[in-house]
Amino acid sequence: MRRAALAVLATIVLPGPLRAEDGGLASVQRGYAVYAQVCSACHSMRSVTYADLSGIGLTPAQVRAVASAVSVPDGMGPNNKPKRRPGRPDDHLPIPFATPEAAARANNGAVPPDMSRLALTLAGGPAEIEAILNGYADPPPGVSVPPGSYYNRAAPGGVIAMPPPLQDGAVTFAGGQTETVPQMAADVAAFLDWAARPHHAERTRIGVGVVLYLGFLAALLFFLKRRIWINAKQRR
Amino acid sequence: MTARLEPGPEQPEGMLPSTVDRPAGERFGHAPTSPLPPESAPLLRWIDARLPVISAFRREYVDYPMPRNLNGLWNFGAFVTVALLVLLLSGIFLAVNYTATIADAFNSVEAIDRQVPSGWLVRSIHMGGVTMFFAALYIHVWRSLYYGSYKAPRELLWLTGMVLMAICMGAAFAGYVLPWGQMSFWGLTVAMRALSSVPLVGTPLAHWLLGGALADVALHRIYVLHFVLAFSTLAVVGLHVMALHVTGSNNPLGVEVRKPADTLPFHPYYTVKDGVGLALFALVFAVLIFFLPGWLTLPDNYLRADPLSTPADITPEWYFAPFYAILRAGGGIGVPLAALSIAVLFVLPWLDRSPVRSARFRPWYRVLLPVAVLSFVFLGVAGFHQPAGLWLLSSRIATAIWLLFFLLGLPLLTRFEPRRALPEGIA
């Protein structure tokens, strides 16, 4: 129930097709919608908070709206009944299963990995995530797929425990438009790449300034050093 | 009844001696070599008469005579010092946001990376700082080896440096455990297994260090160990620099400074040279943390530690890779061999008794030392590969070269190596 509410709200508050210069962020934002409506049913992103979503271009008001659509546990109320409250920006993204055991029970024994750093810890990075989402197909003749598993071209060994998560039109975006599986796969891979390296853009931007500054400083010091060492020859 | 002290003739009761505001050195019978110039501010002279830190600083860091022929390799001591200070400072900021429990260590590091303002930058500086520190340290040690900076009268300078290196290795290892990722956990497991394999003392030592199991107690102790080792380096750096300023710097020719014309004052000549070097050092540092952050840690360490899931290959940080390769190549005697590979450095001044310092005047040492050091670098590469087949064989050969160079090669060179004529002086 709360996941559905979150998904609906996410699609309402997320800006629609963005301006061309924000093309990268638009894909990441659509990727968040795919995560919120599909992936988050089984996968946690326990390191990420709603406030972190300002990194994909959400305004503070949008962050508050997305967070408050979720109901989070809030200790015990009177009569020892668990209390809930609307989410706040500093809350972490919801965890779908209470324990790893519950997660395994609900998923044929395989625990869906946390996705906070998935694009970093998978050997193939975001490209592998995209390939797996696009890799579902009917098994070729001669390949037997054990029950509870699915054939996937991109998975190691051709078999994966995750059922095909995406169908064309499964996710509704702001403005009501839908997307194809390859488009959604690219978007969610972009979102998970952001989540795994959330400061990549800022890191590069600051780095250019720091390197220019230090390069200039090194050049000035080099000329200063040459001038000072001219005197060394006269000190003999 | 107590005897009343008689005032001395030079110090009438109730009056201070008239020499009180003279420079401290004059009153104690020897003048500082760098007294304050007469035009310096009265406050500075007042302070220096009571606590001569200003004239001492001038003596050691302004007028201090340095050999005039030092090359760029003599910059690396300054690099190591600055990298150490950067590590200590950034480490304090990380420590105030870190939680040393099994349940929360990984989460607190993720929070530093994601939610703490500029936390990602401070953590990158800390992780990149370790790589810059060890890179500069290894080059600093290489310079000492090549130019014989460990020889008389600099044996204690060398030994304090080796103690520093050992402390920093301990601090670096403890620090890598703290994020409690997969490599933290499994690296610690490998190290504890290695420690426990030491006869008699190993198992009790591992128990004493970690309290039996890899639980909260162990992580908390490793956190304390990381801090204590890191900050204790400050005292040893002090000893290292004091020893350096007693003997003076060695130089590329390896002959002692003989006359004032052989030297230049530390300031401005070597302050500005260190300045250029440090700007370039910072530039490399910046490129590393801003454009190559993937080099700073293994992706597996972004996976929460899981005692039930062993990584396919447990790999160390690059600065431990040579020792890890020796550990794995040695089989049953891997641990003592790895310990020996460092221990030979501690006794180096007594293995190499040749009176010639610089490799420039030692034709055989000049060839054999690079062979030994390249073997060591090769071991660093081998540390990232499974110890099997060619990698295992070549690791064993490289280990043998490294150890034999010190234990057999250097004593033989001392006796049989021909010497080239040394120059009269350095100017």
XYZ file of C-alpha atoms in Angstrom:
663
model
C 0.000 0.000 0.000
C 2.619 2.542 1.027
C 4.803 1.489 -1.874
C 1.958 2.155 -4.282
C 1.354 5.550 -2.690
C 5.061 6.352 -2.956
C 5.138 5.298 -6.587
C 2.152 7.436 -7.509
C 3.541 10.444 -5.695
C 6.966 9.998 -7.205
C 5.488 10.134 -10.667
C 3.443 13.231 -9.806
C 6.213 15.321 -8.286
C 8.990 14.261 -10.622
C 9.327 16.756 -13.426
C 8.307 15.511 -16.834
C 10.592 15.499 -19.834
C 13.274 17.975 -18.845
C 15.172 20.493 -20.904
C 17.743 19.146 -23.307
C 20.731 20.285 -21.209
C 19.384 18.270 -18.278
C 19.113 15.185 -20.446
C 21.395 13.124 -18.172
C 19.499 14.022 -15.016
C 16.139 13.382 -16.696
C 17.196 9.801 -17.380
C 18.402 9.414 -13.762
C 15.076 10.792 -12.490
C 13.070 8.414 -14.692
C 15.362 5.695 -13.329
C 14.304 6.651 -9.799
C 10.651 6.249 -10.836
C 11.450 2.761 -12.171
C 13.230 1.918 -8.908
C 10.365 3.271 -6.775
C 7.628 1.494 -8.716
C 9.390 -1.781 -9.527
C 12.807 -2.563 -7.976
C 11.976 -1.358 -4.453
C 9.434 -4.144 -4.104
C 12.323 -6.525 -3.416
C 15.587 -4.517 -3.322
C 16.625 -2.207 -0.497
C 18.811 0.896 -0.909
C 19.545 1.267 2.753
C 22.397 3.785 2.496
C 20.391 6.367 0.533
C 18.092 8.957 2.131
C 15.329 10.976 0.475
C 17.409 14.114 1.008
C 20.141 12.524 -1.132
C 17.714 12.690 -4.065
C 18.511 16.395 -4.329
C 21.592 15.001 -6.095
C 19.417 13.907 -9.035
C 17.900 17.368 -9.331
C 14.878 17.216 -7.009
C 13.995 20.475 -5.246
C 13.637 20.449 -1.437
C 9.842 20.612 -1.841
C 9.886 17.592 -4.163
C 12.110 15.690 -1.704
C 9.666 16.453 1.134
C 6.738 15.323 -1.004
C 8.391 12.042 -2.016
C 9.422 11.313 1.582
C 6.069 12.161 3.174
C 4.276 9.711 0.863
C 5.954 6.891 2.793
C 4.832 5.781 6.210
C 7.732 4.771 8.448
C 7.788 2.981 11.828
C 7.956 5.425 14.756
C 8.487 3.316 17.877
C 5.676 2.162 20.126
C 2.527 4.170 20.840
C 0.064 3.776 23.702
C -1.147 0.173 24.302
C 2.217 -1.049 22.939
C 0.982 -0.725 19.363
C 3.610 0.079 16.722
C 3.273 3.704 15.651
C 3.897 5.085 12.170
C 4.509 8.565 10.858
C 4.990 10.166 7.426
C 8.554 9.941 6.109
C 10.995 12.843 6.432
C 13.837 13.815 4.069
C 16.453 12.322 6.413
C 14.751 8.912 6.411
C 16.443 6.136 4.466
C 14.719 4.568 1.466
C 12.361 1.777 2.579
C 13.645 -1.755 3.255
C 11.188 -4.238 1.719
C 11.867 -7.201 4.019
C 12.302 -7.110 7.780
C 15.117 -9.684 7.834
C 17.343 -11.454 5.296
C 15.477 -14.659 6.197
C 12.154 -13.082 5.262
C 13.696 -11.814 2.023
C 14.961 -15.303 1.176
C 11.600 -16.912 1.979
C 9.792 -14.519 -0.342
C 12.281 -14.979 -3.211
C 12.860 -18.714 -3.634
C 15.753 -18.656 -1.201
C 17.793 -15.906 -2.895
C 18.213 -12.597 -1.033
C 17.858 -9.638 -3.451
C 21.069 -7.600 -3.002
C 20.999 -4.084 -1.601
C 21.280 -1.642 -4.516
C 23.062 1.311 -2.838
C 26.441 0.432 -4.405
C 25.329 -2.239 -6.871
C 26.650 -0.353 -9.912
C 30.087 -0.263 -8.243
C 30.274 -3.803 -6.862
C 28.988 -5.621 -9.951
C 32.020 -6.352 -12.111
C 30.305 -4.990 -15.240
C 28.989 -1.843 -13.554
C 25.816 -0.081 -14.759
C 26.215 -1.655 -18.211
C 25.787 -5.104 -16.645
C 22.599 -3.975 -14.857
C 21.207 -2.705 -18.163
C 22.233 -5.888 -19.984
C 20.582 -8.126 -17.383
C 17.329 -6.165 -17.502
C 17.343 -6.526 -21.297
C 18.625 -10.095 -21.233
C 15.469 -12.088 -20.474
C 14.403 -14.409 -23.311
C 13.057 -17.861 -23.939
C 15.816 -20.390 -23.255
C 17.424 -21.663 -26.452
C 16.834 -25.318 -27.210
C 18.990 -27.609 -25.080
C 19.279 -25.188 -22.143
C 17.403 -26.356 -19.079
C 16.397 -23.758 -16.519
C 15.835 -25.031 -12.970
C 12.476 -24.212 -11.370
C 12.475 -20.845 -9.584
C 15.100 -19.518 -12.010
C 14.895 -17.684 -15.306
C 16.920 -17.729 -18.484
C 18.918 -14.509 -19.001
C 21.510 -13.963 -21.738
C 23.562 -11.544 -19.625
C 23.578 -13.480 -16.349
C 26.583 -15.640 -15.429
C 25.710 -19.149 -16.573
C 22.634 -17.872 -18.394
C 20.426 -18.364 -15.340
C 19.199 -15.813 -12.809
C 16.956 -16.062 -9.725
C 15.268 -12.703 -10.373
C 11.987 -12.928 -12.307
C 11.799 -10.505 -15.261
C 11.031 -7.228 -13.437
C 10.132 -4.954 -16.354
C 7.405 -5.055 -18.974
C 6.721 -2.426 -21.626
C 4.561 0.270 -20.085
C 4.926 -1.071 -16.528
C 6.005 2.280 -15.122
C 3.939 5.423 -15.428
C 5.982 8.603 -15.615
C 4.963 12.171 -14.913
C 2.749 13.346 -17.715
C 1.351 9.851 -18.050
C 3.705 8.566 -20.733
C 5.181 5.064 -20.608
C 8.389 3.546 -21.857
C 9.807 0.411 -23.422
C 11.895 -2.112 -21.459
C 15.227 -1.053 -23.057
C 14.503 2.598 -22.207
C 13.578 1.748 -18.602
C 16.664 -0.481 -18.291
C 18.905 2.377 -19.435
C 17.197 4.798 -17.031
C 17.408 2.583 -13.965
C 21.054 1.762 -14.765
C 21.736 5.523 -14.859
C 19.962 5.955 -11.519
C 21.927 3.126 -9.886
C 25.155 4.529 -11.327
C 24.324 7.835 -9.632
C 23.500 6.039 -6.355
C 26.820 4.142 -6.421
C 28.882 7.284 -7.164
C 26.647 10.102 -5.952
C 29.315 12.816 -6.088
C 30.832 11.917 -9.432
C 29.781 15.125 -11.219
C 30.679 17.384 -8.304
C 33.988 15.533 -7.837
C 34.974 16.168 -11.436
C 33.883 19.822 -11.306
C 35.828 20.580 -8.104
C 38.769 18.569 -9.397
C 39.167 20.728 -12.505
C 39.352 23.857 -10.332
C 41.788 22.294 -7.861
C 44.099 21.020 -10.608
C 44.123 24.394 -12.396
C 44.873 26.167 -9.102
C 47.678 23.792 -8.146
C 49.148 23.887 -11.644
C 49.308 27.679 -11.507
C 50.763 27.567 -7.985
C 53.420 25.047 -9.068
C 54.390 27.253 -12.026
C 54.726 30.372 -9.819
C 56.795 28.482 -7.249
C 58.976 27.056 -9.992
C 59.877 30.537 -11.270
C 60.395 31.769 -7.708
C 62.707 28.828 -7.066
C 64.738 29.600 -10.201
C 65.187 33.233 -9.159
C 66.236 32.340 -5.629
C 68.691 29.653 -6.732
C 70.490 32.134 -9.035
C 71.920 33.521 -5.776
C 73.199 30.076 -4.809
C 75.843 30.259 -7.553
C 77.131 33.539 -6.122
C 77.457 32.062 -2.637
C 80.411 29.859 -3.543
C 63.233 24.685 62.740
C 64.264 25.340 59.125
C 67.454 26.997 58.081
C 66.946 30.210 56.229
C 68.522 30.221 52.787
C 71.204 32.826 52.399
C 70.882 34.833 49.191
C 73.931 34.551 46.959
C 76.128 37.610 46.486
C 75.082 38.094 42.829
C 71.392 37.980 43.620
C 70.333 40.452 46.280
C 67.151 39.432 48.016
C 64.028 40.523 46.169
C 65.853 41.381 42.943
C 66.111 39.440 39.730
C 69.546 38.978 38.231
C 70.420 41.768 35.831
C 71.025 39.223 33.065
C 67.395 38.091 32.999
C 66.522 39.618 29.665
C 69.706 38.573 27.897
C 69.283 35.784 25.313
C 68.938 32.395 26.973
C 72.114 31.045 25.399
C 74.288 33.767 26.881
C 73.055 33.068 30.392
C 73.638 29.350 30.071
C 77.119 29.722 28.699
C 76.584 28.997 24.997
C 74.937 31.301 22.516
C 72.355 29.942 20.103
C 73.741 29.755 16.615
C 70.814 31.848 15.357
C 70.158 34.609 17.892
C 67.345 36.956 17.060
C 68.468 39.907 14.953
C 68.618 43.146 16.992
C 65.732 44.667 15.058
C 63.266 41.925 16.031
C 60.222 42.906 18.066
C 60.698 43.285 21.847
C 57.942 40.749 22.470
C 59.798 38.119 20.425
C 63.021 38.857 22.314
C 61.130 38.698 25.636
C 59.730 35.273 24.711
C 63.009 33.963 23.372
C 64.881 34.938 26.568
C 62.472 32.751 28.532
C 61.712 29.949 26.082
C 64.172 30.039 23.193
C 61.844 28.441 20.682
C 62.231 31.248 18.170
C 66.013 31.115 17.987
C 65.817 27.315 17.992
C 63.419 27.425 15.049
C 65.713 29.830 13.240
C 68.665 27.556 13.928
C 66.911 24.401 12.678
C 64.691 25.696 9.863
C 66.013 29.070 8.650
C 69.792 29.174 8.907
C 70.252 25.401 9.069
C 73.093 24.466 6.680
C 72.038 21.994 3.989
C 74.328 20.331 1.426
C 73.986 22.427 -1.706
C 73.869 19.484 -4.154
C 70.629 17.730 -3.058
C 68.523 16.414 -5.930
C 64.745 16.074 -6.226
C 64.687 12.774 -4.318
C 65.445 14.790 -1.165
C 61.983 16.368 -1.493
C 60.238 13.153 -0.533
C 60.831 13.474 3.201
C 58.779 16.680 3.094
C 56.125 14.880 1.040
C 55.854 12.077 3.599
C 55.580 14.593 6.454
C 52.857 16.594 4.729
C 50.922 13.472 3.719
C 51.075 12.293 7.344
C 49.702 15.611 8.609
C 46.901 15.505 5.991
C 46.029 11.977 7.159
C 45.938 12.975 10.830
C 43.782 16.042 10.152
C 41.293 14.351 7.806
C 41.228 11.359 10.158
C 39.989 13.524 13.033
C 37.046 14.695 10.920
C 36.230 11.113 9.901
C 36.519 9.905 13.494
C 33.819 12.265 14.763
C 31.365 10.682 12.309
C 32.451 7.046 12.650
C 30.813 4.375 14.814
C 33.018 1.450 15.845
C 30.421 -1.312 16.110
C 29.832 -4.277 13.827
C 26.222 -3.172 13.300
C 26.938 0.453 12.432
C 30.522 0.788 11.146
C 29.573 0.202 7.509
C 26.497 2.445 7.822
C 28.477 5.273 9.406
C 31.039 5.181 6.594
C 28.239 5.185 4.007
C 26.729 8.173 5.857
C 30.108 9.968 5.696
C 30.168 9.317 1.944
C 26.565 10.355 1.313
C 24.981 12.472 4.035
C 27.771 14.239 5.978
C 28.471 17.581 4.238
C 31.745 17.255 2.306
C 32.215 13.876 3.994
C 32.874 12.217 0.624
C 35.679 14.722 0.005
C 37.304 14.287 3.434
C 37.118 10.500 3.081
C 38.616 10.635 -0.423
C 41.443 12.801 0.922
C 42.034 10.266 3.716
C 42.002 7.261 1.364
C 44.085 9.022 -1.303
C 46.393 10.329 1.423
C 47.344 6.780 2.394
C 48.365 5.965 -1.170
C 50.317 9.228 -1.501
C 51.910 8.621 1.908
C 53.177 5.139 1.104
C 54.249 6.086 -2.431
C 56.326 8.968 -1.055
C 57.597 6.817 1.821
C 58.799 4.019 -0.461
C 60.622 6.506 -2.714
C 62.123 8.144 0.391
C 63.401 4.732 1.521
C 64.688 3.959 -1.989
C 66.708 7.209 -1.922
C 68.208 6.266 1.435
C 69.195 2.890 0.021
C 70.686 4.266 -3.176
C 72.745 7.022 -1.571
C 73.685 5.078 1.582
C 71.851 7.438 3.933
C 71.607 4.660 6.526
C 75.381 4.478 7.122
C 77.377 5.912 10.002
C 76.706 8.325 11.554
C 73.035 8.069 10.488
C 72.135 4.602 11.862
C 69.647 5.938 14.421
C 68.158 8.253 11.814
C 67.568 5.163 9.679
C 66.227 3.115 12.603
C 63.745 5.790 13.688
C 62.600 5.911 10.066
C 62.120 2.142 9.970
C 60.172 2.257 13.238
C 57.994 4.949 11.647
C 57.387 2.772 8.608
C 56.401 -0.191 10.792
C 54.025 1.953 12.869
C 52.429 3.398 9.741
C 51.918 -0.079 8.271
C 50.121 -1.088 11.453
C 48.010 2.078 11.392
C 47.179 1.594 7.699
C 46.124 -1.995 8.235
C 43.938 -1.094 11.213
C 42.437 1.789 9.232
C 41.492 -0.462 6.323
C 39.510 -2.684 8.700
C 37.366 0.175 10.027
C 34.824 0.543 7.135
C 33.901 -3.105 7.796
C 33.442 -3.970 4.134
C 34.173 -7.394 2.660
C 37.907 -6.694 2.149
C 38.176 -5.170 5.638
C 36.749 -8.301 7.194
C 38.556 -10.873 5.075
C 41.846 -8.964 5.150
C 41.625 -8.997 8.937
C 40.804 -12.695 8.873
C 43.886 -13.468 6.750
C 46.116 -11.352 9.012
C 44.779 -12.979 12.162
C 45.308 -16.431 10.678
C 48.882 -15.436 9.818
C 49.434 -14.079 13.318
C 47.916 -17.148 14.962
C 50.243 -19.401 12.963
C 53.267 -17.942 14.758
C 54.414 -20.619 17.237
C 53.861 -20.049 20.974
C 53.030 -16.318 21.004
C 50.761 -16.080 17.938
C 47.431 -17.334 19.244
C 47.644 -15.599 22.649
C 48.663 -12.391 20.881
C 45.698 -12.557 18.486
C 43.379 -13.206 21.450
C 44.895 -10.370 23.441
C 44.587 -8.031 20.463
C 41.046 -8.879 19.383
C 39.377 -10.488 22.373
C 38.790 -13.873 20.785
C 36.226 -13.322 18.020
C 35.735 -10.715 15.322
C 32.999 -8.921 17.248
C 32.370 -5.402 18.573
C 35.243 -5.742 21.039
C 37.683 -6.461 18.200
C 36.511 -3.591 16.007
C 36.625 -1.169 18.907
C 40.195 -2.205 19.739
C 41.249 -1.877 16.119
C 39.758 1.629 16.068
C 41.719 2.582 19.191
C 44.837 0.949 17.730
C 44.427 2.939 14.502
C 44.273 6.193 16.455
C 47.074 5.422 18.893
C 49.468 4.224 16.184
C 48.643 7.153 13.893
C 49.212 9.848 16.505
C 52.234 8.139 18.046
C 54.002 8.745 14.726
C 54.201 12.444 15.654
C 56.626 11.652 18.465
C 58.726 9.353 16.267
C 58.771 11.927 13.455
C 60.127 14.342 16.078
C 62.946 11.907 16.937
C 63.607 11.254 13.239
C 63.963 14.976 12.480
C 66.088 15.547 15.604
C 68.420 12.766 14.532
C 68.534 14.267 11.038
C 69.488 17.688 12.365
C 72.287 16.245 14.486
C 74.012 14.467 11.603
C 72.849 16.716 8.798
C 71.473 15.512 5.479
C 73.362 13.032 3.334
C 73.732 14.036 -0.326
C 73.985 12.383 -3.751
C 77.803 12.124 -3.519
C 77.654 10.581 -0.072
C 80.678 12.547 1.165
C 80.366 14.770 4.213
C 79.980 18.520 4.003
C 83.413 20.000 4.824
C 83.170 23.772 4.602
C 80.502 26.491 4.645
C 80.760 26.834 0.847
C 79.400 23.267 0.587
C 76.136 24.367 2.136
C 73.146 26.591 1.592
C 70.809 27.831 4.336
C 67.569 25.859 4.559
C 65.581 29.034 4.000
C 65.013 30.268 1.330
C 66.808 27.676 -0.827
C 65.208 24.431 0.338
C 61.938 25.934 1.556
C 61.222 27.121 -1.975
C 62.457 23.866 -3.489
C 60.208 21.893 -1.120
C 57.440 24.343 -2.080
C 57.702 23.485 -5.771
C 57.845 19.797 -4.912
C 54.859 19.983 -2.583
C 52.767 21.811 -5.194
C 53.510 19.015 -7.680
C 52.848 16.390 -4.999
C 49.484 18.035 -4.269
C 48.748 18.077 -7.991
C 49.240 14.315 -8.305
C 47.208 13.868 -5.101
C 44.360 15.949 -6.580
C 44.344 14.027 -9.862
C 44.128 10.802 -7.845
C 41.201 11.745 -5.610
C 39.193 13.816 -8.112
C 39.655 11.853 -11.327
C 40.764 8.338 -10.314
C 38.731 7.613 -7.159
C 38.338 4.015 -8.326
C 42.068 3.478 -7.642
C 41.697 4.270 -3.962
C 39.862 1.185 -2.815
C 38.627 -2.157 -4.028
C 34.934 -2.237 -5.083
C 34.386 -5.246 -2.831
C 34.879 -3.002 0.176
C 31.588 -1.292 -0.686
C 29.932 -4.606 0.190
C 29.049 -4.939 3.860
C 31.256 -7.506 5.662
C 29.677 -10.946 5.447
C 31.387 -13.739 7.407
C 29.393 -16.305 5.414
C 30.541 -15.205 1.964
C 34.251 -15.454 1.147
C 35.336 -13.189 -1.741
C 36.761 -14.971 -4.798
C 40.198 -13.489 -4.094
C 41.287 -11.594 -0.998
C 43.599 -8.856 -2.192
C 45.446 -6.316 -0.053
C 46.021 -2.620 -0.647
C 48.915 -2.078 -3.080
C 51.363 -0.959 -0.395
C 51.050 -4.334 1.339
C 51.038 -6.369 -1.875
C 54.780 -7.284 -1.840
C 54.535 -8.623 1.717
C 51.290 -10.441 0.871
C 53.007 -12.075 -2.113
C 55.895 -13.226 0.138
C 53.363 -14.493 2.687
C 51.590 -16.589 0.058
C 54.723 -17.700 -1.814
C 56.375 -18.920 1.386
C 53.841 -21.661 2.103
C 54.439 -22.960 5.615
C 57.163 -20.386 6.305
C 55.348 -17.467 4.658
C 54.827 -15.518 7.877
C 58.468 -15.612 9.068
C 59.654 -14.835 5.514
C 57.386 -11.769 5.289
C 58.615 -10.626 8.713
C 62.213 -11.248 7.664
C 61.736 -9.207 4.471
C 61.131 -6.139 6.653
C 63.541 -7.125 9.434
C 66.523 -7.119 7.040
C 65.927 -3.389 6.564
C 66.238 -2.767 10.301
C 69.720 -4.318 10.447
C 70.823 -2.873 7.097
C 73.491 -0.519 8.569
C 75.220 -3.598 10.032
C 74.832 -5.829 6.973
C 76.406 -3.274 4.652
C 79.717 -2.197 6.192
C 81.168 -0.663 3.037
C 82.610 2.771 3.912
C 81.334 4.235 0.627
C 77.811 5.656 0.901
C 76.610 6.686 -2.535
C 75.879 4.020 -5.157
C 77.564 6.359 -7.652
C 80.918 5.133 -6.365
C 79.915 1.482 -5.839
C 79.832 -0.214 -9.276
C 78.333 -3.525 -8.091
C 75.894 -2.131 -5.544
C 74.631 0.235 -8.218
C 73.499 -2.763 -10.297
C 72.458 -5.206 -7.574
C 70.328 -2.760 -5.563
C 67.987 -2.011 -8.506
C 67.715 -5.760 -9.189
C 66.640 -6.367 -5.579
C 64.228 -3.426 -5.577
C 62.698 -4.479 -8.915
C 62.162 -7.965 -7.452
C 60.309 -6.278 -4.606
C 58.195 -4.238 -7.036
C 57.487 -7.430 -8.969
C 56.285 -9.025 -5.722
C 53.881 -6.099 -5.457
C 52.385 -7.112 -8.797
C 52.369 -10.794 -7.844
C 50.419 -9.928 -4.666
C 47.359 -9.324 -6.859
C 47.512 -12.744 -8.526
C 46.636 -16.189 -7.289
C 49.786 -17.917 -6.012
C 49.883 -20.708 -8.570
C 51.924 -21.740 -11.608
C 54.309 -19.106 -12.958
C 53.217 -16.458 -10.456
C 54.099 -18.743 -7.557
C 57.468 -19.724 -9.023
C 58.472 -16.171 -9.918
C 57.276 -14.899 -6.524
C 59.567 -17.404 -4.831
C 62.505 -16.350 -6.994
C 61.833 -12.658 -6.308
C 61.561 -13.325 -2.559
C 64.886 -15.166 -2.677
C 66.560 -12.299 -4.567
C 65.265 -9.700 -2.079
C 66.413 -11.642 0.991
C 69.714 -12.857 -0.459
C 70.641 -9.343 -1.566
C 70.557 -8.195 2.049
C 71.708 -11.281 3.924
C 74.393 -12.500 1.527
C 74.989 -9.844 -1.128
C 75.712 -6.871 1.104
C 78.243 -8.619 3.387
C 80.026 -9.934 0.274
C 80.021 -6.530 -1.422
C 81.539 -5.062 1.734
C 84.543 -7.312 1.265
C 84.989 -7.647 -2.482
C 83.448 -4.649 -4.240
C 85.961 -2.336 -5.981
C 85.558 1.329 -5.069
C 85.688 4.334 -7.304
C 87.631 7.365 -6.079
C 85.522 9.651 -3.947
C 85.481 13.408 -4.679
C 87.245 15.736 -2.241
C 84.141 17.692 -1.402
C 80.705 18.474 -2.761
C 81.083 22.099 -3.880
